[in-house]
Amino acid sequence: MHGATVDGAPAAYNRAANELTLRPRDEIPDGTEFRATVTYTGVPEPLTDADGSKEGWLRTADGAVAVGEPAGSMTWFPGNNHPSDKAAYDITLTVPAGYEGISNGVRTTRRTERDGRVTTVWHEAEPMASYLATVAVGRYETGTATALGSVPVLTAAEKPVAARTAALRAEVPTILARQVELFGPYPFSAAGATVTADGPLHYALETQTRPVFPVSSFDRPTLVHEMSHQWYGDSVTPATWRDIWLNEGFATYGEWLYGERYEHVPIRTRYETAFAQDANWAFPPASPPTAENLFEPPVYQRGAMVLYKLRETVGDRLFDEILRGWPAKYRHSTATTADFTAYAESVAGRDLGALWDVWLYGDEKPARP
Ligand SMILES: [Zn+2]
């Protein structure tokens, strides 16, 4: 690290493990806005999560891809690395000649420097949690389109996988238009997808406006899932990681609903399949026992089952109001499981405690689906 300023004045700083402390020269009164600037250089590395997966800055054969759920953003930029603290982002990337840098939001600038390097500037105007920031550097082919009449779409794929992913990348505007029908207004001012060749990234992630996929995970259900997260997870973000089912249960249900509405796959079949699988019952979705369990089947599949049962209980009309009203009420904000259950009950006009007790918090698998 080279230095820090607060409101332009040099600030003392101290770094201990993952914590960076700035000490401004002058005291900042409570409630006052201030600007902190941290100047640093470094060679970023990945980190290993409690469940053994790698995240953060992942090196590829000739570049890198950075993903940050839940903790990896701190491997490449300093920030208050908590899902409840969001900010707008401007990211500028300068990469070697022949390479492209890809990030979140709208690409406002792309220029070739005198030495042949390529600089791009990315603007994410809407609030973003640090875990949703992304960067990809490599030999990418990009494609652009417009969705919803005015939203710029930019997709990118590493050149060896560009041709075989082009058709699905071109579906982004159609999927987005359909999801607006299902979920309500799109919360962001850019969209797209980034597809890497298979390498160190083993899973797709809903990085804001531009989810990232290893090519082996780039299929329509996964694209629909990660795009569903733009409403459920990226715009309405869990207040704590224990509330992660608000991301994964909803995005999984988003896949089911898309299948029901647009692909003639009965949602009852999806639900019964999920109900039958023992792995989905290892723990209740609203209380994953440890950090190792955040991304396990009950969070996804049983989380989606909660929404299926909610729809069965309140009926299609009220359920639709809840599904669309939730991301409207908490747009660009954060929420807890208790916020959701209270919201659903307020729309339904009745207590739903029995439903939550069994499906959201219960340890026992119900006798019948
Ligand atoms: Zn997901």
mmCIF file of C-alpha atoms and ligand atoms in Angstrom:
data_model
loop_
_atom_site.group_PDB
_atom_site.id
_atom_site.type_symbol
_atom_site.label_atom_id
_atom_site.label_comp_id
_atom_site.label_asym_id
_atom_site.label_seq_id
_atom_site.Cartn_x
_atom_site.Cartn_y
_atom_site.Cartn_z
ATOM 1 C CA MET A 1 0.000 0.000 0.000
ATOM 2 C CA HIS A 2 1.267 3.490 -0.865
ATOM 3 C CA GLY A 3 -0.947 5.807 1.122
ATOM 4 C CA ALA A 4 -4.368 7.069 2.074
ATOM 5 C CA THR A 5 -6.112 10.390 2.216
ATOM 6 C CA VAL A 6 -9.377 11.499 3.783
ATOM 7 C CA ASP A 7 -10.915 14.530 2.099
ATOM 8 C CA GLY A 8 -7.599 15.157 0.401
ATOM 9 C CA ALA A 9 -5.499 15.225 3.565
ATOM 10 C CA PRO A 10 -2.983 12.447 4.214
ATOM 11 C CA ALA A 11 -4.345 9.903 6.711
ATOM 12 C CA ALA A 12 -2.419 7.488 8.895
ATOM 13 C CA TYR A 13 -3.161 3.867 8.114
ATOM 14 C CA ASN A 14 -2.545 0.467 9.553
ATOM 15 C CA ARG A 15 -3.151 -2.901 7.950
ATOM 16 C CA ALA A 16 -3.629 -5.996 10.123
ATOM 17 C CA ALA A 17 -4.655 -9.170 8.255
ATOM 18 C CA ASN A 18 -7.951 -8.325 6.477
ATOM 19 C CA GLU A 19 -8.553 -5.049 8.290
ATOM 20 C CA LEU A 20 -7.378 -1.705 6.990
ATOM 21 C CA THR A 21 -7.731 1.166 9.448
ATOM 22 C CA LEU A 22 -7.479 4.796 8.328
ATOM 23 C CA ARG A 23 -6.942 7.530 10.870
ATOM 24 C CA PRO A 24 -7.885 10.942 9.432
ATOM 25 C CA ARG A 25 -5.897 13.955 10.534
ATOM 26 C CA ASP A 26 -9.058 15.731 11.647
ATOM 27 C CA GLU A 27 -11.936 14.148 13.475
ATOM 28 C CA ILE A 28 -15.013 13.505 11.301
ATOM 29 C CA PRO A 29 -18.271 14.528 13.009
ATOM 30 C CA ASP A 30 -21.004 11.865 13.080
ATOM 31 C CA GLY A 31 -23.180 11.860 9.989
ATOM 32 C CA THR A 32 -20.729 13.852 7.852
ATOM 33 C CA GLU A 33 -19.879 12.701 4.342
ATOM 34 C CA PHE A 34 -16.216 12.168 3.604
ATOM 35 C CA ARG A 35 -14.058 10.742 0.817
ATOM 36 C CA ALA A 36 -11.350 8.210 1.597
ATOM 37 C CA THR A 37 -8.749 7.383 -1.066
ATOM 38 C CA VAL A 38 -6.508 4.336 -0.781
ATOM 39 C CA THR A 39 -3.558 4.003 -3.163
ATOM 40 C CA TYR A 40 -2.049 0.569 -3.527
ATOM 41 C CA THR A 41 -0.404 -1.845 -5.902
ATOM 42 C CA GLY A 42 -0.175 -5.571 -5.598
ATOM 43 C CA VAL A 43 -0.197 -9.014 -7.108
ATOM 44 C CA PRO A 44 -3.637 -10.373 -6.282
ATOM 45 C CA GLU A 45 -4.100 -14.012 -5.308
ATOM 46 C CA PRO A 46 -7.140 -16.260 -4.884
ATOM 47 C CA LEU A 47 -8.473 -17.219 -1.483
ATOM 48 C CA THR A 48 -9.976 -20.522 -0.358
ATOM 49 C CA ASP A 49 -13.435 -20.508 1.239
ATOM 50 C CA ALA A 50 -14.726 -22.567 4.147
ATOM 51 C CA ASP A 51 -16.220 -25.035 1.647
ATOM 52 C CA GLY A 52 -12.879 -25.451 -0.150
ATOM 53 C CA SER A 53 -13.777 -23.499 -3.290
ATOM 54 C CA LYS A 54 -11.445 -20.856 -4.705
ATOM 55 C CA GLU A 55 -12.549 -17.293 -5.255
ATOM 56 C CA GLY A 56 -11.117 -13.816 -5.489
ATOM 57 C CA TRP A 57 -8.536 -13.216 -8.197
ATOM 58 C CA LEU A 58 -8.278 -16.418 -10.240
ATOM 59 C CA ARG A 59 -5.500 -16.670 -12.790
ATOM 60 C CA THR A 60 -6.383 -18.248 -16.107
ATOM 61 C CA ALA A 61 -3.950 -19.621 -18.695
ATOM 62 C CA ASP A 62 -3.248 -16.121 -20.028
ATOM 63 C CA GLY A 63 -5.267 -13.696 -17.899
ATOM 64 C CA ALA A 64 -7.562 -13.621 -14.906
ATOM 65 C CA VAL A 65 -11.149 -13.677 -13.753
ATOM 66 C CA ALA A 66 -12.160 -12.131 -10.436
ATOM 67 C CA VAL A 67 -15.258 -13.244 -8.522
ATOM 68 C CA GLY A 68 -16.043 -12.415 -4.924
ATOM 69 C CA GLU A 69 -18.821 -14.427 -3.300
ATOM 70 C CA PRO A 70 -18.699 -14.340 -0.374
ATOM 71 C CA ALA A 71 -15.334 -12.785 0.516
ATOM 72 C CA GLY A 72 -12.991 -12.636 -2.499
ATOM 73 C CA SER A 73 -13.291 -8.985 -3.507
ATOM 74 C CA MET A 74 -10.745 -8.134 -0.822
ATOM 75 C CA THR A 75 -8.117 -9.992 -2.858
ATOM 76 C CA TRP A 76 -8.147 -7.161 -5.421
ATOM 77 C CA PHE A 77 -9.583 -3.998 -3.881
ATOM 78 C CA PRO A 78 -10.018 -2.526 -0.399
ATOM 79 C CA GLY A 79 -13.572 -1.991 0.785
ATOM 80 C CA ASN A 80 -16.042 -2.631 3.561
ATOM 81 C CA ASN A 81 -16.479 -6.211 2.403
ATOM 82 C CA HIS A 82 -19.981 -6.911 3.714
ATOM 83 C CA PRO A 83 -23.109 -7.619 1.634
ATOM 84 C CA SER A 84 -25.041 -4.859 3.397
ATOM 85 C CA ASP A 85 -22.635 -2.100 2.308
ATOM 86 C CA LYS A 86 -23.207 -1.095 -1.323
ATOM 87 C CA ALA A 87 -21.627 1.551 -3.521
ATOM 88 C CA ALA A 88 -21.454 2.753 -7.131
ATOM 89 C CA TYR A 89 -18.290 1.615 -8.916
ATOM 90 C CA ASP A 90 -16.012 2.986 -11.617
ATOM 91 C CA ILE A 91 -13.425 0.459 -12.762
ATOM 92 C CA THR A 92 -10.656 1.261 -15.250
ATOM 93 C CA LEU A 93 -8.663 -1.596 -16.774
ATOM 94 C CA THR A 94 -5.519 -1.360 -18.878
ATOM 95 C CA VAL A 95 -4.530 -4.672 -20.443
ATOM 96 C CA PRO A 96 -1.873 -5.832 -22.938
ATOM 97 C CA ALA A 97 -2.385 -5.462 -26.693
ATOM 98 C CA GLY A 98 -4.671 -8.187 -28.035
ATOM 99 C CA TYR A 99 -6.455 -8.578 -24.710
ATOM 100 C CA GLU A 100 -9.768 -7.258 -23.396
ATOM 101 C CA GLY A 101 -10.760 -6.237 -19.905
ATOM 102 C CA ILE A 102 -14.393 -6.812 -18.904
ATOM 103 C CA SER A 103 -16.169 -5.610 -15.770
ATOM 104 C CA ASN A 104 -19.581 -4.576 -14.391
ATOM 105 C CA GLY A 105 -22.030 -2.029 -15.752
ATOM 106 C CA VAL A 106 -21.734 0.181 -18.818
ATOM 107 C CA ARG A 107 -18.473 0.310 -20.776
ATOM 108 C CA THR A 108 -18.105 4.061 -21.229
ATOM 109 C CA THR A 109 -14.670 4.112 -22.868
ATOM 110 C CA ARG A 110 -12.502 1.792 -24.913
ATOM 111 C CA ARG A 111 -9.249 3.172 -26.270
ATOM 112 C CA THR A 112 -5.942 1.851 -27.520
ATOM 113 C CA GLU A 113 -2.940 3.451 -25.825
ATOM 114 C CA ARG A 114 0.117 4.560 -27.811
ATOM 115 C CA ASP A 115 1.964 1.431 -26.688
ATOM 116 C CA GLY A 116 -0.870 -0.788 -27.945
ATOM 117 C CA ARG A 117 -2.377 -1.579 -24.575
ATOM 118 C CA VAL A 118 -6.160 -1.355 -24.309
ATOM 119 C CA THR A 119 -7.928 0.725 -21.673
ATOM 120 C CA THR A 120 -11.609 0.300 -20.850
ATOM 121 C CA VAL A 121 -13.672 2.221 -18.309
ATOM 122 C CA TRP A 122 -16.717 0.606 -16.660
ATOM 123 C CA HIS A 123 -19.417 2.470 -14.782
ATOM 124 C CA GLU A 124 -21.790 0.692 -12.408
ATOM 125 C CA ALA A 125 -24.231 3.432 -11.452
ATOM 126 C CA GLU A 126 -26.553 1.459 -9.202
ATOM 127 C CA PRO A 127 -25.561 0.363 -5.695
ATOM 128 C CA MET A 128 -23.486 -2.833 -5.743
ATOM 129 C CA ALA A 129 -22.290 -5.088 -2.934
ATOM 130 C CA SER A 130 -18.555 -5.759 -3.118
ATOM 131 C CA TYR A 131 -19.054 -9.516 -3.681
ATOM 132 C CA LEU A 132 -20.755 -8.733 -7.014
ATOM 133 C CA ALA A 133 -17.827 -6.842 -8.518
ATOM 134 C CA THR A 134 -15.996 -8.669 -11.313
ATOM 135 C CA VAL A 135 -13.098 -8.320 -13.698
ATOM 136 C CA ALA A 136 -12.111 -10.625 -16.544
ATOM 137 C CA VAL A 137 -8.917 -10.225 -18.557
ATOM 138 C CA GLY A 138 -8.131 -12.388 -21.554
ATOM 139 C CA ARG A 139 -8.507 -12.744 -25.298
ATOM 140 C CA TYR A 140 -12.227 -12.025 -25.373
ATOM 141 C CA GLU A 141 -14.619 -11.507 -28.232
ATOM 142 C CA THR A 142 -17.428 -9.114 -27.343
ATOM 143 C CA GLY A 143 -20.928 -8.683 -28.701
ATOM 144 C CA THR A 144 -23.359 -5.842 -28.111
ATOM 145 C CA ALA A 145 -27.125 -5.482 -28.316
ATOM 146 C CA THR A 146 -29.957 -3.509 -26.739
ATOM 147 C CA ALA A 147 -32.563 -4.930 -24.371
ATOM 148 C CA LEU A 148 -35.872 -3.499 -23.148
ATOM 149 C CA GLY A 149 -35.589 -0.699 -25.679
ATOM 150 C CA SER A 150 -32.692 1.088 -23.970
ATOM 151 C CA VAL A 151 -30.508 -1.186 -21.827
ATOM 152 C CA PRO A 152 -27.064 -1.774 -23.368
ATOM 153 C CA VAL A 153 -26.130 -5.453 -23.446
ATOM 154 C CA LEU A 154 -22.484 -6.483 -23.664
ATOM 155 C CA THR A 155 -21.506 -10.128 -23.721
ATOM 156 C CA ALA A 156 -17.964 -11.435 -23.823
ATOM 157 C CA ALA A 157 -16.504 -14.873 -24.396
ATOM 158 C CA GLU A 158 -12.928 -16.056 -24.558
ATOM 159 C CA LYS A 159 -12.090 -16.575 -28.215
ATOM 160 C CA PRO A 160 -11.818 -20.384 -28.165
ATOM 161 C CA VAL A 161 -15.395 -20.592 -26.810
ATOM 162 C CA ALA A 162 -16.849 -17.533 -28.555
ATOM 163 C CA ALA A 163 -18.462 -19.250 -31.540
ATOM 164 C CA ARG A 164 -20.178 -22.006 -29.613
ATOM 165 C CA THR A 165 -21.593 -19.597 -27.012
ATOM 166 C CA ALA A 166 -22.729 -16.898 -29.452
ATOM 167 C CA ALA A 167 -26.297 -18.164 -29.894
ATOM 168 C CA LEU A 168 -27.041 -18.344 -26.186
ATOM 169 C CA ARG A 169 -25.319 -15.012 -25.523
ATOM 170 C CA ALA A 170 -27.642 -13.517 -28.138
ATOM 171 C CA GLU A 171 -30.639 -14.678 -26.053
ATOM 172 C CA VAL A 172 -29.841 -12.279 -23.192
ATOM 173 C CA PRO A 173 -32.267 -9.554 -24.416
ATOM 174 C CA THR A 174 -35.112 -12.072 -24.848
ATOM 175 C CA ILE A 175 -34.567 -13.658 -21.437
ATOM 176 C CA LEU A 176 -34.389 -10.223 -19.835
ATOM 177 C CA ALA A 177 -37.677 -9.141 -21.428
ATOM 178 C CA ARG A 178 -39.353 -12.327 -20.187
ATOM 179 C CA GLN A 179 -37.975 -11.876 -16.672
ATOM 180 C CA VAL A 180 -39.349 -8.337 -16.570
ATOM 181 C CA GLU A 181 -42.740 -9.939 -17.207
ATOM 182 C CA LEU A 182 -42.175 -12.316 -14.290
ATOM 183 C CA PHE A 183 -40.324 -10.152 -11.756
ATOM 184 C CA GLY A 184 -41.100 -6.503 -12.600
ATOM 185 C CA PRO A 185 -38.850 -3.663 -13.806
ATOM 186 C CA TYR A 186 -35.178 -4.491 -14.419
ATOM 187 C CA PRO A 187 -33.182 -2.850 -11.620
ATOM 188 C CA PHE A 188 -30.000 -1.996 -13.561
ATOM 189 C CA SER A 189 -28.875 0.088 -16.527
ATOM 190 C CA ALA A 190 -26.685 -2.549 -18.215
ATOM 191 C CA ALA A 191 -26.835 -6.284 -18.879
ATOM 192 C CA GLY A 192 -24.775 -9.067 -20.385
ATOM 193 C CA ALA A 193 -22.701 -12.155 -19.640
ATOM 194 C CA THR A 194 -19.046 -13.136 -19.556
ATOM 195 C CA VAL A 195 -18.025 -16.668 -20.551
ATOM 196 C CA THR A 196 -14.570 -17.994 -19.720
ATOM 197 C CA ALA A 197 -12.892 -21.065 -21.115
ATOM 198 C CA ASP A 198 -12.790 -23.847 -18.540
ATOM 199 C CA GLY A 199 -10.060 -23.111 -16.060
ATOM 200 C CA PRO A 200 -9.838 -22.045 -12.447
ATOM 201 C CA LEU A 201 -13.442 -20.824 -12.294
ATOM 202 C CA HIS A 202 -15.681 -23.837 -11.667
ATOM 203 C CA TYR A 203 -19.039 -22.185 -11.106
ATOM 204 C CA ALA A 204 -21.202 -19.393 -12.492
ATOM 205 C CA LEU A 205 -21.744 -16.238 -10.448
ATOM 206 C CA GLU A 206 -24.373 -13.493 -10.661
ATOM 207 C CA THR A 207 -21.866 -10.601 -10.786
ATOM 208 C CA GLN A 208 -23.936 -7.440 -11.119
ATOM 209 C CA THR A 209 -25.281 -6.693 -14.609
ATOM 210 C CA ARG A 210 -22.835 -9.144 -16.164
ATOM 211 C CA PRO A 211 -22.837 -12.641 -14.650
ATOM 212 C CA VAL A 212 -19.767 -14.759 -15.288
ATOM 213 C CA PHE A 213 -19.744 -18.410 -16.402
ATOM 214 C CA PRO A 214 -17.171 -21.065 -17.116
ATOM 215 C CA VAL A 215 -18.162 -22.437 -20.534
ATOM 216 C CA SER A 216 -19.102 -25.820 -19.019
ATOM 217 C CA SER A 217 -21.812 -24.036 -16.952
ATOM 218 C CA PHE A 218 -23.034 -21.792 -19.744
ATOM 219 C CA ASP A 219 -26.440 -23.276 -20.528
ATOM 220 C CA ARG A 220 -29.897 -21.705 -20.625
ATOM 221 C CA PRO A 221 -31.055 -22.768 -17.123
ATOM 222 C CA THR A 222 -27.886 -21.373 -15.552
ATOM 223 C CA LEU A 223 -28.138 -18.156 -17.571
ATOM 224 C CA VAL A 224 -31.759 -17.767 -16.436
ATOM 225 C CA HIS A 225 -30.677 -18.476 -12.851
ATOM 226 C CA GLU A 226 -27.884 -15.892 -12.801
ATOM 227 C CA MET A 227 -30.071 -13.301 -14.529
ATOM 228 C CA SER A 228 -32.851 -13.946 -11.953
ATOM 229 C CA HIS A 229 -30.321 -12.948 -9.305
ATOM 230 C CA GLN A 230 -30.202 -9.436 -10.740
ATOM 231 C CA TRP A 231 -33.537 -8.913 -8.956
ATOM 232 C CA TYR A 232 -33.018 -11.415 -6.123
ATOM 233 C CA GLY A 233 -29.551 -11.023 -4.654
ATOM 234 C CA ASP A 234 -28.029 -8.150 -6.597
ATOM 235 C CA SER A 235 -30.779 -5.536 -6.218
ATOM 236 C CA VAL A 236 -32.298 -7.018 -3.028
ATOM 237 C CA THR A 237 -29.179 -8.251 -1.247
ATOM 238 C CA PRO A 238 -29.158 -10.416 1.876
ATOM 239 C CA ALA A 239 -28.360 -8.409 5.000
ATOM 240 C CA THR A 240 -26.217 -11.300 6.269
ATOM 241 C CA TRP A 241 -24.900 -14.492 4.665
ATOM 242 C CA ARG A 242 -27.332 -16.531 6.765
ATOM 243 C CA ASP A 243 -30.081 -15.031 4.572
ATOM 244 C CA ILE A 244 -28.483 -16.502 1.427
ATOM 245 C CA TRP A 245 -31.639 -18.499 0.578
ATOM 246 C CA LEU A 246 -33.170 -15.115 -0.376
ATOM 247 C CA ASN A 247 -30.672 -15.265 -3.263
ATOM 248 C CA GLU A 248 -30.495 -18.926 -4.143
ATOM 249 C CA GLY A 249 -34.036 -20.054 -3.342
ATOM 250 C CA PHE A 250 -35.425 -17.215 -5.462
ATOM 251 C CA ALA A 251 -33.020 -17.718 -8.369
ATOM 252 C CA THR A 252 -33.788 -21.442 -8.382
ATOM 253 C CA TYR A 253 -37.503 -20.675 -8.305
ATOM 254 C CA GLY A 254 -36.800 -18.200 -11.114
ATOM 255 C CA GLU A 255 -35.549 -21.131 -13.208
ATOM 256 C CA TRP A 256 -38.670 -23.154 -12.371
ATOM 257 C CA LEU A 257 -40.983 -20.267 -13.198
ATOM 258 C CA TYR A 258 -39.205 -19.555 -16.488
ATOM 259 C CA GLY A 259 -39.544 -23.236 -17.383
ATOM 260 C CA GLU A 260 -43.244 -23.229 -16.520
ATOM 261 C CA ARG A 261 -44.021 -20.058 -18.451
ATOM 262 C CA TYR A 262 -41.788 -20.336 -21.489
ATOM 263 C CA GLU A 263 -40.630 -23.945 -21.862
ATOM 264 C CA HIS A 264 -43.712 -25.987 -20.890
ATOM 265 C CA VAL A 265 -41.965 -27.696 -17.978
ATOM 266 C CA PRO A 266 -44.607 -28.197 -15.261
ATOM 267 C CA ILE A 267 -43.461 -26.519 -12.057
ATOM 268 C CA ARG A 268 -45.081 -29.311 -10.042
ATOM 269 C CA THR A 269 -42.573 -31.734 -11.593
ATOM 270 C CA ARG A 270 -39.639 -29.532 -10.572
ATOM 271 C CA TYR A 271 -41.028 -29.282 -7.073
ATOM 272 C CA GLU A 272 -41.665 -33.013 -6.680
ATOM 273 C CA THR A 273 -38.197 -33.843 -7.977
ATOM 274 C CA ALA A 274 -36.641 -31.475 -5.445
ATOM 275 C CA PHE A 275 -38.871 -32.810 -2.661
ATOM 276 C CA ALA A 276 -37.757 -36.396 -3.335
ATOM 277 C CA GLN A 277 -34.014 -35.693 -3.057
ATOM 278 C CA ASP A 278 -32.602 -36.376 0.418
ATOM 279 C CA ALA A 279 -29.733 -33.911 -0.051
ATOM 280 C CA ASN A 280 -32.248 -31.067 -0.092
ATOM 281 C CA TRP A 281 -33.310 -31.838 3.479
ATOM 282 C CA ALA A 282 -29.941 -31.720 5.232
ATOM 283 C CA PHE A 283 -30.849 -28.480 7.047
ATOM 284 C CA PRO A 284 -33.515 -25.747 6.923
ATOM 285 C CA PRO A 285 -32.840 -23.155 4.197
ATOM 286 C CA ALA A 286 -33.129 -20.144 6.507
ATOM 287 C CA SER A 287 -30.531 -21.467 8.940
ATOM 288 C CA PRO A 288 -27.448 -22.928 7.265
ATOM 289 C CA PRO A 289 -25.449 -24.368 10.171
ATOM 290 C CA THR A 290 -21.996 -23.029 9.186
ATOM 291 C CA ALA A 291 -20.227 -20.983 6.495
ATOM 292 C CA GLU A 292 -19.381 -24.279 4.773
ATOM 293 C CA ASN A 293 -23.081 -24.868 4.061
ATOM 294 C CA LEU A 294 -23.983 -21.543 2.410
ATOM 295 C CA PHE A 295 -24.035 -22.930 -1.118
ATOM 296 C CA GLU A 296 -25.463 -26.400 -0.477
ATOM 297 C CA PRO A 297 -28.640 -27.949 -1.952
ATOM 298 C CA PRO A 298 -31.121 -27.015 0.821
ATOM 299 C CA VAL A 299 -30.395 -23.306 0.284
ATOM 300 C CA TYR A 300 -31.220 -23.628 -3.422
ATOM 301 C CA GLN A 301 -33.763 -26.408 -3.788
ATOM 302 C CA ARG A 302 -35.566 -26.250 -0.483
ATOM 303 C CA GLY A 303 -35.431 -22.452 -0.737
ATOM 304 C CA ALA A 304 -37.334 -22.743 -4.024
ATOM 305 C CA MET A 305 -39.729 -25.208 -2.384
ATOM 306 C CA VAL A 306 -40.575 -22.530 0.213
ATOM 307 C CA LEU A 307 -41.740 -20.269 -2.625
ATOM 308 C CA TYR A 308 -43.652 -23.104 -4.286
ATOM 309 C CA LYS A 309 -45.516 -23.753 -1.025
ATOM 310 C CA LEU A 310 -46.108 -20.033 -0.517
ATOM 311 C CA ARG A 311 -47.742 -19.850 -3.946
ATOM 312 C CA GLU A 312 -49.852 -22.918 -3.164
ATOM 313 C CA THR A 313 -50.921 -21.332 0.133
ATOM 314 C CA VAL A 314 -51.758 -17.774 -1.013
ATOM 315 C CA GLY A 315 -52.753 -18.471 -4.623
ATOM 316 C CA ASP A 316 -51.290 -17.297 -7.924
ATOM 317 C CA ARG A 317 -52.501 -13.700 -7.769
ATOM 318 C CA LEU A 318 -51.125 -12.837 -4.329
ATOM 319 C CA PHE A 319 -47.964 -14.831 -4.954
ATOM 320 C CA ASP A 320 -47.304 -12.854 -8.113
ATOM 321 C CA GLU A 321 -47.784 -9.673 -6.114
ATOM 322 C CA ILE A 322 -45.240 -10.883 -3.527
ATOM 323 C CA LEU A 323 -42.689 -12.031 -6.130
ATOM 324 C CA ARG A 324 -42.822 -8.699 -7.977
ATOM 325 C CA GLY A 325 -43.402 -6.491 -4.945
ATOM 326 C CA TRP A 326 -40.436 -7.809 -2.952
ATOM 327 C CA PRO A 327 -37.711 -6.575 -5.344
ATOM 328 C CA ALA A 328 -39.647 -3.321 -5.799
ATOM 329 C CA LYS A 329 -39.906 -2.637 -2.058
ATOM 330 C CA TYR A 330 -36.236 -3.464 -1.346
ATOM 331 C CA ARG A 331 -34.787 -2.244 -4.663
ATOM 332 C CA HIS A 332 -31.026 -1.521 -4.393
ATOM 333 C CA SER A 333 -31.170 -2.355 -0.708
ATOM 334 C CA THR A 334 -30.633 -5.226 1.707
ATOM 335 C CA ALA A 335 -33.102 -7.412 3.546
ATOM 336 C CA THR A 336 -33.358 -10.246 6.052
ATOM 337 C CA THR A 337 -35.462 -13.401 6.069
ATOM 338 C CA ALA A 338 -37.691 -11.731 8.691
ATOM 339 C CA ASP A 339 -38.222 -8.814 6.290
ATOM 340 C CA PHE A 340 -39.398 -11.283 3.668
ATOM 341 C CA THR A 341 -41.774 -13.251 5.871
ATOM 342 C CA ALA A 342 -43.269 -9.992 7.213
ATOM 343 C CA TYR A 343 -43.646 -8.641 3.675
ATOM 344 C CA ALA A 344 -45.305 -11.831 2.390
ATOM 345 C CA GLU A 345 -47.728 -11.808 5.336
ATOM 346 C CA SER A 346 -48.576 -8.150 4.749
ATOM 347 C CA VAL A 347 -49.461 -8.858 1.111
ATOM 348 C CA ALA A 348 -51.309 -12.068 1.977
ATOM 349 C CA GLY A 349 -53.163 -10.289 4.772
ATOM 350 C CA ARG A 350 -52.657 -13.146 7.199
ATOM 351 C CA ASP A 351 -50.258 -14.982 9.432
ATOM 352 C CA LEU A 352 -48.168 -17.594 7.596
ATOM 353 C CA GLY A 353 -46.226 -18.826 10.618
ATOM 354 C CA ALA A 354 -47.201 -22.449 10.101
ATOM 355 C CA LEU A 355 -45.760 -22.369 6.578
ATOM 356 C CA TRP A 356 -42.454 -20.831 7.673
ATOM 357 C CA ASP A 357 -42.162 -23.208 10.645
ATOM 358 C CA VAL A 358 -42.268 -26.276 8.428
ATOM 359 C CA TRP A 359 -40.650 -25.154 5.170
ATOM 360 C CA LEU A 360 -38.225 -22.397 6.107
ATOM 361 C CA TYR A 361 -37.122 -23.369 9.612
ATOM 362 C CA GLY A 362 -38.232 -26.968 10.199
ATOM 363 C CA ASP A 363 -35.732 -29.789 10.690
ATOM 364 C CA GLU A 364 -38.113 -32.528 9.597
ATOM 365 C CA LYS A 365 -39.054 -33.398 6.046
ATOM 366 C CA PRO A 366 -42.862 -33.268 5.762
ATOM 367 C CA ALA A 367 -44.538 -36.632 5.149
ATOM 368 C CA ARG A 368 -46.055 -35.516 1.838
ATOM 369 C CA PRO A 369 -44.942 -32.978 -0.805
HETATM 370 ZN ZN ZN B 1 -27.409 -18.630 -7.608
#
